[in-house]
PDB file of N, CA and C in Angstrom:
ATOM      1  N   UNK A  14     -27.651  81.407 -28.143  1.00 60.00           N
ATOM      2  CA  UNK A  14     -27.657  80.085 -27.595  1.00 60.00           C
ATOM      3  C   UNK A  14     -26.946  80.060 -26.250  1.00 60.00           C
ATOM      4  N   UNK A  15     -25.873  80.830 -26.153  1.00 71.00           N
ATOM      5  CA  UNK A  15     -25.178  80.912 -24.873  1.00 71.00           C
ATOM      6  C   UNK A  15     -26.102  81.470 -23.788  1.00 71.00           C
ATOM      7  N   UNK A  16     -26.930  82.415 -24.210  1.00 83.00           N
ATOM      8  CA  UNK A  16     -27.875  82.986 -23.247  1.00 83.00           C
ATOM      9  C   UNK A  16     -28.890  81.938 -22.792  1.00 83.00           C
ATOM     10  N   UNK A  17     -29.314  81.083 -23.701  1.00 87.00           N
ATOM     11  CA  UNK A  17     -30.282  80.039 -23.370  1.00 87.00           C
ATOM     12  C   UNK A  17     -29.653  79.038 -22.410  1.00 87.00           C
ATOM     13  N   UNK A  18     -28.417  78.644 -22.676  1.00 87.00           N
ATOM     14  CA  UNK A  18     -27.722  77.689 -21.797  1.00 87.00           C
ATOM     15  C   UNK A  18     -27.473  78.325 -20.441  1.00 87.00           C
ATOM     16  N   UNK A  19     -27.050  79.581 -20.470  1.00 86.00           N
ATOM     17  CA  UNK A  19     -26.804  80.285 -19.213  1.00 86.00           C
ATOM     18  C   UNK A  19     -28.105  80.410 -18.421  1.00 86.00           C
ATOM     19  N   UNK A  20     -29.218  80.678 -19.109  1.00 87.00           N
ATOM     20  CA  UNK A  20     -30.512  80.813 -18.446  1.00 87.00           C
ATOM     21  C   UNK A  20     -30.925  79.470 -17.847  1.00 87.00           C
ATOM     22  N   UNK A  21     -30.700  78.392 -18.602  1.00 88.00           N
ATOM     23  CA  UNK A  21     -31.046  77.045 -18.111  1.00 88.00           C
ATOM     24  C   UNK A  21     -30.191  76.701 -16.900  1.00 88.00           C
ATOM     25  N   UNK A  22     -28.898  77.000 -16.975  1.00 88.00           N
ATOM     26  CA  UNK A  22     -27.999  76.721 -15.847  1.00 88.00           C
ATOM     27  C   UNK A  22     -28.398  77.548 -14.622  1.00 88.00           C
ATOM     28  N   UNK A  23     -28.780  78.789 -14.842  1.00 90.00           N
ATOM     29  CA  UNK A  23     -29.197  79.656 -13.738  1.00 90.00           C
ATOM     30  C   UNK A  23     -30.490  79.126 -13.111  1.00 90.00           C
ATOM     31  N   UNK A  24     -31.446  78.702 -13.938  1.00 93.00           N
ATOM     32  CA  UNK A  24     -32.695  78.130 -13.425  1.00 93.00           C
ATOM     33  C   UNK A  24     -32.420  76.837 -12.661  1.00 93.00           C
ATOM     34  N   UNK A  25     -31.492  76.025 -13.164  1.00 88.00           N
ATOM     35  CA  UNK A  25     -31.120  74.785 -12.483  1.00 88.00           C
ATOM     36  C   UNK A  25     -30.499  75.090 -11.127  1.00 88.00           C
ATOM     37  N   UNK A  26     -29.635  76.106 -11.114  1.00 92.00           N
ATOM     38  CA  UNK A  26     -28.968  76.516  -9.880  1.00 92.00           C
ATOM     39  C   UNK A  26     -30.004  76.980  -8.853  1.00 92.00           C
ATOM     40  N   UNK A  27     -30.982  77.786  -9.301  1.00 92.00           N
ATOM     41  CA  UNK A  27     -32.024  78.275  -8.404  1.00 92.00           C
ATOM     42  C   UNK A  27     -32.911  77.122  -7.929  1.00 92.00           C
ATOM     43  N   UNK A  28     -33.224  76.210  -8.824  1.00 92.00           N
ATOM     44  CA  UNK A  28     -34.054  75.056  -8.469  1.00 92.00           C
ATOM     45  C   UNK A  28     -33.356  74.188  -7.429  1.00 92.00           C
ATOM     46  N   UNK A  29     -32.054  73.995  -7.604  1.00 93.00           N
ATOM     47  CA  UNK A  29     -31.292  73.205  -6.618  1.00 93.00           C
ATOM     48  C   UNK A  29     -31.251  73.926  -5.265  1.00 93.00           C
ATOM     49  N   UNK A  30     -31.098  75.239  -5.306  1.00 92.00           N
ATOM     50  CA  UNK A  30     -31.086  76.004  -4.055  1.00 92.00           C
ATOM     51  C   UNK A  30     -32.436  75.880  -3.347  1.00 92.00           C
ATOM     52  N   UNK A  31     -33.520  76.007  -4.093  1.00 92.00           N
ATOM     53  CA  UNK A  31     -34.860  75.867  -3.516  1.00 92.00           C
ATOM     54  C   UNK A  31     -35.054  74.454  -2.973  1.00 92.00           C
ATOM     55  N   UNK A  32     -34.596  73.465  -3.718  1.00 94.00           N
ATOM     56  CA  UNK A  32     -34.723  72.071  -3.294  1.00 94.00           C
ATOM     57  C   UNK A  32     -33.915  71.820  -2.023  1.00 94.00           C
ATOM     58  N   UNK A  33     -32.678  72.345  -1.978  1.00 92.00           N
ATOM     59  CA  UNK A  33     -31.839  72.188  -0.783  1.00 92.00           C
ATOM     60  C   UNK A  33     -32.482  72.864   0.421  1.00 92.00           C
ATOM     61  N   UNK A  34     -33.016  74.061   0.212  1.00 94.00           N
ATOM     62  CA  UNK A  34     -33.669  74.795   1.298  1.00 94.00           C
ATOM     63  C   UNK A  34     -34.891  74.024   1.792  1.00 94.00           C
ATOM     64  N   UNK A  35     -35.674  73.459   0.861  1.00 95.00           N
ATOM     65  CA  UNK A  35     -36.847  72.673   1.240  1.00 95.00           C
ATOM     66  C   UNK A  35     -36.431  71.428   2.028  1.00 95.00           C
ATOM     67  N   UNK A  36     -35.346  70.798   1.614  1.00 95.00           N
ATOM     68  CA  UNK A  36     -34.851  69.605   2.317  1.00 95.00           C
ATOM     69  C   UNK A  36     -34.400  69.977   3.726  1.00 95.00           C
ATOM     70  N   UNK A  37     -33.729  71.119   3.860  1.00 96.00           N
ATOM     71  CA  UNK A  37     -33.284  71.575   5.181  1.00 96.00           C
ATOM     72  C   UNK A  37     -34.491  71.881   6.074  1.00 96.00           C
ATOM     73  N   UNK A  38     -35.504  72.544   5.504  1.00 96.00           N
ATOM     74  CA  UNK A  38     -36.709  72.842   6.276  1.00 96.00           C
ATOM     75  C   UNK A  38     -37.409  71.547   6.699  1.00 96.00           C
ATOM     76  N   UNK A  39     -37.449  70.590   5.786  1.00 96.00           N
ATOM     77  CA  UNK A  39     -38.081  69.304   6.105  1.00 96.00           C
ATOM     78  C   UNK A  39     -37.329  68.602   7.235  1.00 96.00           C
ATOM     79  N   UNK A  40     -36.002  68.612   7.183  1.00 96.00           N
ATOM     80  CA  UNK A  40     -35.194  67.995   8.248  1.00 96.00           C
ATOM     81  C   UNK A  40     -35.443  68.702   9.569  1.00 96.00           C
ATOM     82  N   UNK A  41     -35.504  70.028   9.532  1.00 96.00           N
ATOM     83  CA  UNK A  41     -35.745  70.803  10.754  1.00 96.00           C
ATOM     84  C   UNK A  41     -37.132  70.492  11.306  1.00 96.00           C
ATOM     85  N   UNK A  42     -38.126  70.442  10.426  1.00 96.00           N
ATOM     86  CA  UNK A  42     -39.482  70.118  10.866  1.00 96.00           C
ATOM     87  C   UNK A  42     -39.549  68.725  11.482  1.00 96.00           C
ATOM     88  N   UNK A  43     -38.875  67.758  10.851  1.00 96.00           N
ATOM     89  CA  UNK A  43     -38.865  66.395  11.393  1.00 96.00           C
ATOM     90  C   UNK A  43     -38.156  66.351  12.747  1.00 96.00           C
ATOM     91  N   UNK A  44     -37.046  67.075  12.857  1.00 96.00           N
ATOM     92  CA  UNK A  44     -36.319  67.105  14.129  1.00 96.00           C
ATOM     93  C   UNK A  44     -37.165  67.780  15.206  1.00 96.00           C
ATOM     94  N   UNK A  45     -37.828  68.885  14.847  1.00 95.00           N
ATOM     95  CA  UNK A  45     -38.693  69.576  15.810  1.00 95.00           C
ATOM     96  C   UNK A  45     -39.854  68.687  16.236  1.00 95.00           C
ATOM     97  N   UNK A  46     -40.433  67.975  15.275  1.00 97.00           N
ATOM     98  CA  UNK A  46     -41.545  67.074  15.589  1.00 97.00           C
ATOM     99  C   UNK A  46     -41.087  65.946  16.499  1.00 97.00           C
ATOM    100  N   UNK A  47     -39.912  65.393  16.237  1.00 96.00           N
ATOM    101  CA  UNK A  47     -39.389  64.315  17.087  1.00 96.00           C
ATOM    102  C   UNK A  47     -39.131  64.827  18.501  1.00 96.00           C
ATOM    103  N   UNK A  48     -38.570  66.043  18.599  1.00 96.00           N
ATOM    104  CA  UNK A  48     -38.299  66.624  19.915  1.00 96.00           C
ATOM    105  C   UNK A  48     -39.608  66.881  20.664  1.00 96.00           C
ATOM    106  N   UNK A  49     -40.609  67.401  19.943  1.00 95.00           N
ATOM    107  CA  UNK A  49     -41.906  67.661  20.572  1.00 95.00           C
ATOM    108  C   UNK A  49     -42.556  66.355  21.019  1.00 95.00           C
ATOM    109  N   UNK A  50     -42.454  65.322  20.192  1.00 96.00           N
ATOM    110  CA  UNK A  50     -43.011  64.017  20.542  1.00 96.00           C
ATOM    111  C   UNK A  50     -42.353  63.484  21.810  1.00 96.00           C
ATOM    112  N   UNK A  51     -41.043  63.596  21.880  1.00 95.00           N
ATOM    113  CA  UNK A  51     -40.310  63.114  23.055  1.00 95.00           C
ATOM    114  C   UNK A  51     -40.692  63.917  24.302  1.00 95.00           C
ATOM    115  N   UNK A  52     -40.808  65.239  24.137  1.00 95.00           N
ATOM    116  CA  UNK A  52     -41.180  66.098  25.262  1.00 95.00           C
ATOM    117  C   UNK A  52     -42.586  65.758  25.749  1.00 95.00           C
ATOM    118  N   UNK A  53     -43.515  65.591  24.820  1.00 96.00           N
ATOM    119  CA  UNK A  53     -44.885  65.253  25.198  1.00 96.00           C
ATOM    120  C   UNK A  53     -44.955  63.889  25.865  1.00 96.00           C
ATOM    121  N   UNK A  54     -44.181  62.943  25.355  1.00 95.00           N
ATOM    122  CA  UNK A  54     -44.156  61.602  25.964  1.00 95.00           C
ATOM    123  C   UNK A  54     -43.621  61.684  27.393  1.00 95.00           C
ATOM    124  N   UNK A  55     -42.589  62.481  27.582  1.00 94.00           N
ATOM    125  CA  UNK A  55     -42.007  62.649  28.913  1.00 94.00           C
ATOM    126  C   UNK A  55     -43.008  63.313  29.858  1.00 94.00           C
ATOM    127  N   UNK A  56     -43.670  64.369  29.375  1.00 94.00           N
ATOM    128  CA  UNK A  56     -44.671  65.051  30.199  1.00 94.00           C
ATOM    129  C   UNK A  56     -45.820  64.110  30.542  1.00 94.00           C
ATOM    130  N   UNK A  57     -46.238  63.330  29.562  1.00 96.00           N
ATOM    131  CA  UNK A  57     -47.332  62.382  29.788  1.00 96.00           C
ATOM    132  C   UNK A  57     -46.922  61.335  30.822  1.00 96.00           C
ATOM    133  N   UNK A  58     -45.703  60.850  30.707  1.00 96.00           N
ATOM    134  CA  UNK A  58     -45.221  59.845  31.663  1.00 96.00           C
ATOM    135  C   UNK A  58     -45.157  60.441  33.066  1.00 96.00           C
ATOM    136  N   UNK A  59     -44.686  61.672  33.169  1.00 95.00           N
ATOM    137  CA  UNK A  59     -44.616  62.334  34.477  1.00 95.00           C
ATOM    138  C   UNK A  59     -46.020  62.525  35.057  1.00 95.00           C
ATOM    139  N   UNK A  60     -46.961  62.933  34.201  1.00 95.00           N
ATOM    140  CA  UNK A  60     -48.334  63.136  34.650  1.00 95.00           C
ATOM    141  C   UNK A  60     -48.944  61.820  35.117  1.00 95.00           C
ATOM    142  N   UNK A  61     -48.712  60.745  34.357  1.00 96.00           N
ATOM    143  CA  UNK A  61     -49.233  59.433  34.748  1.00 96.00           C
ATOM    144  C   UNK A  61     -48.629  58.964  36.069  1.00 96.00           C
ATOM    145  N   UNK A  62     -47.336  59.207  36.223  1.00 95.00           N
ATOM    146  CA  UNK A  62     -46.669  58.816  37.465  1.00 95.00           C
ATOM    147  C   UNK A  62     -47.260  59.574  38.649  1.00 95.00           C
ATOM    148  N   UNK A  63     -47.455  60.881  38.476  1.00 95.00           N
ATOM    149  CA  UNK A  63     -48.025  61.689  39.556  1.00 95.00           C
ATOM    150  C   UNK A  63     -49.443  61.232  39.894  1.00 95.00           C
ATOM    151  N   UNK A  64     -50.255  60.971  38.872  1.00 96.00           N
ATOM    152  CA  UNK A  64     -51.623  60.508  39.107  1.00 96.00           C
ATOM    153  C   UNK A  64     -51.626  59.142  39.777  1.00 96.00           C
ATOM    154  N   UNK A  65     -50.733  58.263  39.347  1.00 97.00           N
ATOM    155  CA  UNK A  65     -50.649  56.924  39.942  1.00 97.00           C
ATOM    156  C   UNK A  65     -50.247  57.016  41.413  1.00 97.00           C
ATOM    157  N   UNK A  66     -49.289  57.873  41.702  1.00 96.00           N
ATOM    158  CA  UNK A  66     -48.847  58.034  43.094  1.00 96.00           C
ATOM    159  C   UNK A  66     -49.970  58.604  43.954  1.00 96.00           C
ATOM    160  N   UNK A  67     -50.730  59.554  43.386  1.00 97.00           N
ATOM    161  CA  UNK A  67     -51.844  60.138  44.126  1.00 97.00           C
ATOM    162  C   UNK A  67     -52.903  59.080  44.411  1.00 97.00           C
ATOM    163  N   UNK A  68     -53.260  58.281  43.395  1.00 97.00           N
ATOM    164  CA  UNK A  68     -54.257  57.230  43.576  1.00 97.00           C
ATOM    165  C   UNK A  68     -53.769  56.164  44.555  1.00 97.00           C
ATOM    166  N   UNK A  69     -52.484  55.836  44.465  1.00 97.00           N
ATOM    167  CA  UNK A  69     -51.917  54.852  45.383  1.00 97.00           C
ATOM    168  C   UNK A  69     -51.993  55.356  46.824  1.00 97.00           C
ATOM    169  N   UNK A  70     -51.717  56.644  47.023  1.00 97.00           N
ATOM    170  CA  UNK A  70     -51.787  57.220  48.367  1.00 97.00           C
ATOM    171  C   UNK A  70     -53.211  57.151  48.908  1.00 97.00           C
ATOM    172  N   UNK A  71     -54.197  57.445  48.055  1.00 97.00           N
ATOM    173  CA  UNK A  71     -55.601  57.374  48.486  1.00 97.00           C
ATOM    174  C   UNK A  71     -55.976  55.933  48.823  1.00 97.00           C
ATOM    175  N   UNK A  72     -55.571  54.990  47.963  1.00 97.00           N
ATOM    176  CA  UNK A  72     -55.867  53.582  48.228  1.00 97.00           C
ATOM    177  C   UNK A  72     -55.219  53.107  49.528  1.00 97.00           C
ATOM    178  N   UNK A  73     -53.978  53.530  49.747  1.00 97.00           N
ATOM    179  CA  UNK A  73     -53.268  53.131  50.968  1.00 97.00           C
ATOM    180  C   UNK A  73     -53.972  53.699  52.192  1.00 97.00           C
ATOM    181  N   UNK A  74     -54.378  54.967  52.101  1.00 97.00           N
ATOM    182  CA  UNK A  74     -55.071  55.602  53.224  1.00 97.00           C
ATOM    183  C   UNK A  74     -56.376  54.868  53.522  1.00 97.00           C
ATOM    184  N   UNK A  75     -57.150  54.559  52.458  1.00 97.00           N
ATOM    185  CA  UNK A  75     -58.413  53.847  52.660  1.00 97.00           C
ATOM    186  C   UNK A  75     -58.191  52.449  53.216  1.00 97.00           C
ATOM    187  N   UNK A  76     -57.190  51.754  52.693  1.00 97.00           N
ATOM    188  CA  UNK A  76     -56.935  50.398  53.192  1.00 97.00           C
ATOM    189  C   UNK A  76     -56.437  50.435  54.630  1.00 97.00           C
ATOM    190  N   UNK A  77     -55.637  51.449  54.969  1.00 96.00           N
ATOM    191  CA  UNK A  77     -55.186  51.581  56.362  1.00 96.00           C
ATOM    192  C   UNK A  77     -56.380  51.796  57.295  1.00 96.00           C
ATOM    193  N   UNK A  78     -57.347  52.614  56.849  1.00 97.00           N
ATOM    194  CA  UNK A  78     -58.543  52.851  57.666  1.00 97.00           C
ATOM    195  C   UNK A  78     -59.335  51.564  57.821  1.00 97.00           C
ATOM    196  N   UNK A  79     -59.486  50.813  56.724  1.00 97.00           N
ATOM    197  CA  UNK A  79     -60.236  49.556  56.786  1.00 97.00           C
ATOM    198  C   UNK A  79     -59.533  48.540  57.686  1.00 97.00           C
ATOM    199  N   UNK A  80     -58.214  48.487  57.585  1.00 97.00           N
ATOM    200  CA  UNK A  80     -57.451  47.560  58.438  1.00 97.00           C
ATOM    201  C   UNK A  80     -57.601  47.950  59.901  1.00 97.00           C
ATOM    202  N   UNK A  81     -57.509  49.257  60.177  1.00 97.00           N
ATOM    203  CA  UNK A  81     -57.652  49.722  61.557  1.00 97.00           C
ATOM    204  C   UNK A  81     -59.051  49.393  62.088  1.00 97.00           C
ATOM    205  N   UNK A  82     -60.080  49.570  61.263  1.00 97.00           N
ATOM    206  CA  UNK A  82     -61.448  49.260  61.688  1.00 97.00           C
ATOM    207  C   UNK A  82     -61.601  47.758  61.940  1.00 97.00           C
ATOM    208  N   UNK A  83     -61.034  46.935  61.068  1.00 97.00           N
ATOM    209  CA  UNK A  83     -61.111  45.479  61.247  1.00 97.00           C
ATOM    210  C   UNK A  83     -60.369  45.046  62.511  1.00 97.00           C
ATOM    211  N   UNK A  84     -59.207  45.638  62.740  1.00 97.00           N
ATOM    212  CA  UNK A  84     -58.448  45.299  63.948  1.00 97.00           C
ATOM    213  C   UNK A  84     -59.206  45.733  65.196  1.00 97.00           C
ATOM    214  N   UNK A  85     -59.827  46.897  65.130  1.00 96.00           N
ATOM    215  CA  UNK A  85     -60.601  47.384  66.271  1.00 96.00           C
ATOM    216  C   UNK A  85     -61.787  46.461  66.549  1.00 96.00           C
ATOM    217  N   UNK A  86     -62.476  46.042  65.486  1.00 97.00           N
ATOM    218  CA  UNK A  86     -63.610  45.135  65.657  1.00 97.00           C
ATOM    219  C   UNK A  86     -63.145  43.801  66.227  1.00 97.00           C
ATOM    220  N   UNK A  87     -62.019  43.297  65.725  1.00 97.00           N
ATOM    221  CA  UNK A  87     -61.486  42.027  66.229  1.00 97.00           C
ATOM    222  C   UNK A  87     -61.089  42.161  67.698  1.00 97.00           C
ATOM    223  N   UNK A  88     -60.466  43.275  68.052  1.00 96.00           N
ATOM    224  CA  UNK A  88     -60.086  43.503  69.453  1.00 96.00           C
ATOM    225  C   UNK A  88     -61.325  43.561  70.356  1.00 96.00           C
ATOM    226  N   UNK A  89     -62.378  44.209  69.866  1.00 96.00           N
ATOM    227  CA  UNK A  89     -63.619  44.310  70.639  1.00 96.00           C
ATOM    228  C   UNK A  89     -64.238  42.930  70.843  1.00 96.00           C
ATOM    229  N   UNK A  90     -64.242  42.112  69.789  1.00 96.00           N
ATOM    230  CA  UNK A  90     -64.780  40.758  69.902  1.00 96.00           C
ATOM    231  C   UNK A  90     -63.962  39.932  70.890  1.00 96.00           C
ATOM    232  N   UNK A  91     -62.647  40.054  70.813  1.00 96.00           N
ATOM    233  CA  UNK A  91     -61.778  39.318  71.745  1.00 96.00           C
ATOM    234  C   UNK A  91     -62.020  39.771  73.181  1.00 96.00           C
ATOM    235  N   UNK A  92     -62.181  41.083  73.363  1.00 95.00           N
ATOM    236  CA  UNK A  92     -62.437  41.614  74.705  1.00 95.00           C
ATOM    237  C   UNK A  92     -63.773  41.077  75.230  1.00 95.00           C
ATOM    238  N   UNK A  93     -64.802  41.073  74.361  1.00 95.00           N
ATOM    239  CA  UNK A  93     -66.121  40.575  74.776  1.00 95.00           C
ATOM    240  C   UNK A  93     -66.039  39.086  75.130  1.00 95.00           C
ATOM    241  N   UNK A  94     -65.317  38.318  74.324  1.00 94.00           N
ATOM    242  CA  UNK A  94     -65.160  36.886  74.615  1.00 94.00           C
ATOM    243  C   UNK A  94     -64.392  36.673  75.918  1.00 94.00           C
ATOM    244  N   UNK A  95     -63.355  37.471  76.132  1.00 93.00           N
ATOM    245  CA  UNK A  95     -62.598  37.363  77.391  1.00 93.00           C
ATOM    246  C   UNK A  95     -63.491  37.672  78.586  1.00 93.00           C
ATOM    247  N   UNK A  96     -64.365  38.679  78.455  1.00 92.00           N
ATOM    248  CA  UNK A  96     -65.277  39.028  79.546  1.00 92.00           C
ATOM    249  C   UNK A  96     -66.252  37.885  79.822  1.00 92.00           C
ATOM    250  N   UNK A  97     -66.805  37.319  78.734  1.00 91.00           N
ATOM    251  CA  UNK A  97     -67.725  36.192  78.910  1.00 91.00           C
ATOM    252  C   UNK A  97     -67.018  35.006  79.546  1.00 91.00           C
ATOM    253  N   UNK A  98     -65.786  34.771  79.102  1.00 91.00           N
ATOM    254  CA  UNK A  98     -65.010  33.659  79.641  1.00 91.00           C
ATOM    255  C   UNK A  98     -64.733  33.873  81.123  1.00 91.00           C
ATOM    256  N   UNK A  99     -64.339  35.088  81.456  1.00 90.00           N
ATOM    257  CA  UNK A  99     -64.035  35.392  82.857  1.00 90.00           C
ATOM    258  C   UNK A  99     -65.301  35.306  83.717  1.00 90.00           C
ATOM    259  N   UNK A 100     -66.384  35.849  83.193  1.00 88.00           N
ATOM    260  CA  UNK A 100     -67.634  35.864  83.960  1.00 88.00           C
ATOM    261  C   UNK A 100     -68.190  34.457  84.157  1.00 88.00           C
ATOM    262  N   UNK A 101     -68.062  33.605  83.178  1.00 87.00           N
ATOM    263  CA  UNK A 101     -68.658  32.278  83.277  1.00 87.00           C
ATOM    264  C   UNK A 101     -67.707  31.186  83.708  1.00 87.00           C
ATOM    265  N   UNK A 102     -66.460  31.520  83.938  1.00 89.00           N
ATOM    266  CA  UNK A 102     -65.446  30.508  84.235  1.00 89.00           C
ATOM    267  C   UNK A 102     -65.816  29.642  85.446  1.00 89.00           C
ATOM    268  N   UNK A 103     -66.156  30.272  86.522  1.00 89.00           N
ATOM    269  CA  UNK A 103     -66.458  29.513  87.750  1.00 89.00           C
ATOM    270  C   UNK A 103     -67.697  28.635  87.543  1.00 89.00           C
ATOM    271  N   UNK A 104     -68.719  29.180  86.921  1.00 89.00           N
ATOM    272  CA  UNK A 104     -69.950  28.410  86.719  1.00 89.00           C
ATOM    273  C   UNK A 104     -69.696  27.248  85.758  1.00 89.00           C
ATOM    274  N   UNK A 105     -68.950  27.478  84.708  1.00 89.00           N
ATOM    275  CA  UNK A 105     -68.669  26.414  83.734  1.00 89.00           C
ATOM    276  C   UNK A 105     -67.800  25.328  84.357  1.00 89.00           C
ATOM    277  N   UNK A 106     -66.843  25.767  85.174  1.00 88.00           N
ATOM    278  CA  UNK A 106     -65.965  24.806  85.845  1.00 88.00           C
ATOM    279  C   UNK A 106     -66.803  23.891  86.749  1.00 88.00           C
ATOM    280  N   UNK A 107     -67.721  24.513  87.498  1.00 89.00           N
ATOM    281  CA  UNK A 107     -68.579  23.740  88.401  1.00 89.00           C
ATOM    282  C   UNK A 107     -69.472  22.804  87.595  1.00 89.00           C
ATOM    283  N   UNK A 108     -70.037  23.320  86.489  1.00 88.00           N
ATOM    284  CA  UNK A 108     -70.926  22.502  85.665  1.00 88.00           C
ATOM    285  C   UNK A 108     -70.181  21.313  85.072  1.00 88.00           C
ATOM    286  N   UNK A 109     -68.977  21.542  84.590  1.00 88.00           N
ATOM    287  CA  UNK A 109     -68.179  20.458  84.009  1.00 88.00           C
ATOM    288  C   UNK A 109     -67.843  19.416  85.073  1.00 88.00           C
ATOM    289  N   UNK A 110     -67.395  19.888  86.243  1.00 87.00           N
ATOM    290  CA  UNK A 110     -67.063  18.947  87.325  1.00 87.00           C
ATOM    291  C   UNK A 110     -68.290  18.159  87.768  1.00 87.00           C
ATOM    292  N   UNK A 111     -69.436  18.847  87.864  1.00 86.00           N
ATOM    293  CA  UNK A 111     -70.674  18.154  88.266  1.00 86.00           C
ATOM    294  C   UNK A 111     -71.036  17.091  87.233  1.00 86.00           C
ATOM    295  N   UNK A 112     -70.878  17.439  85.951  1.00 87.00           N
ATOM    296  CA  UNK A 112     -71.197  16.464  84.896  1.00 87.00           C
ATOM    297  C   UNK A 112     -70.265  15.262  84.959  1.00 87.00           C
ATOM    298  N   UNK A 113     -68.989  15.537  85.209  1.00 86.00           N
ATOM    299  CA  UNK A 113     -68.022  14.428  85.301  1.00 86.00           C
ATOM    300  C   UNK A 113     -68.336  13.560  86.502  1.00 86.00           C
ATOM    301  N   UNK A 114     -68.645  14.188  87.612  1.00 84.00           N
ATOM    302  CA  UNK A 114     -68.942  13.409  88.819  1.00 84.00           C
ATOM    303  C   UNK A 114     -70.236  12.633  88.658  1.00 84.00           C
ATOM    304  N   UNK A 115     -71.199  13.219  87.950  1.00 83.00           N
ATOM    305  CA  UNK A 115     -72.477  12.493  87.719  1.00 83.00           C
ATOM    306  C   UNK A 115     -72.279  11.321  86.778  1.00 83.00           C
ATOM    307  N   UNK A 116     -71.379  11.424  85.823  1.00 76.00           N
ATOM    308  CA  UNK A 116     -71.118  10.324  84.920  1.00 76.00           C
ATOM    309  C   UNK A 116     -70.416   9.203  85.670  1.00 76.00           C
ATOM    310  N   UNK A 117     -69.498   9.543  86.548  1.00 64.00           N
ATOM    311  CA  UNK A 117     -68.785   8.522  87.305  1.00 64.00           C
ATOM    312  C   UNK A 117     -69.703   7.820  88.289  1.00 64.00           C
ATOM    313  N   UNK A 118     -70.700   8.539  88.723  1.00 59.00           N
ATOM    314  CA  UNK A 118     -71.623   7.926  89.702  1.00 59.00           C
ATOM    315  C   UNK A 118     -72.538   6.910  89.041  1.00 59.00           C
ATOM    316  N   UNK A 119     -72.712   6.985  87.763  1.00 57.00           N
ATOM    317  CA  UNK A 119     -73.598   6.037  87.092  1.00 57.00           C
ATOM    318  C   UNK A 119     -72.938   4.736  87.005  1.00 57.00           C
TER     319      UNK A 119
END
């Protein structure tokens, strides 16, 4: 009977050791998984940031080109209007004065 009790106690001792080892492995696996999750999240965030910065740079470059083209077109229109104004100034002035003088003569 002592042998049976000793055998049961020995089996219990081994079972507890196996259970403790399994619990330690489970804790290690959970800790490793949490660390990997955090590392992957960090890498993903860094990758997203880099991609966002790259896309922002492309958008800024394109918008700068569009703004420069719009400003150039506006400058060209202003220059053309200034030329027309300068070229027609004397004739328009004379026409306006003639119209005013003709109205007063009526």
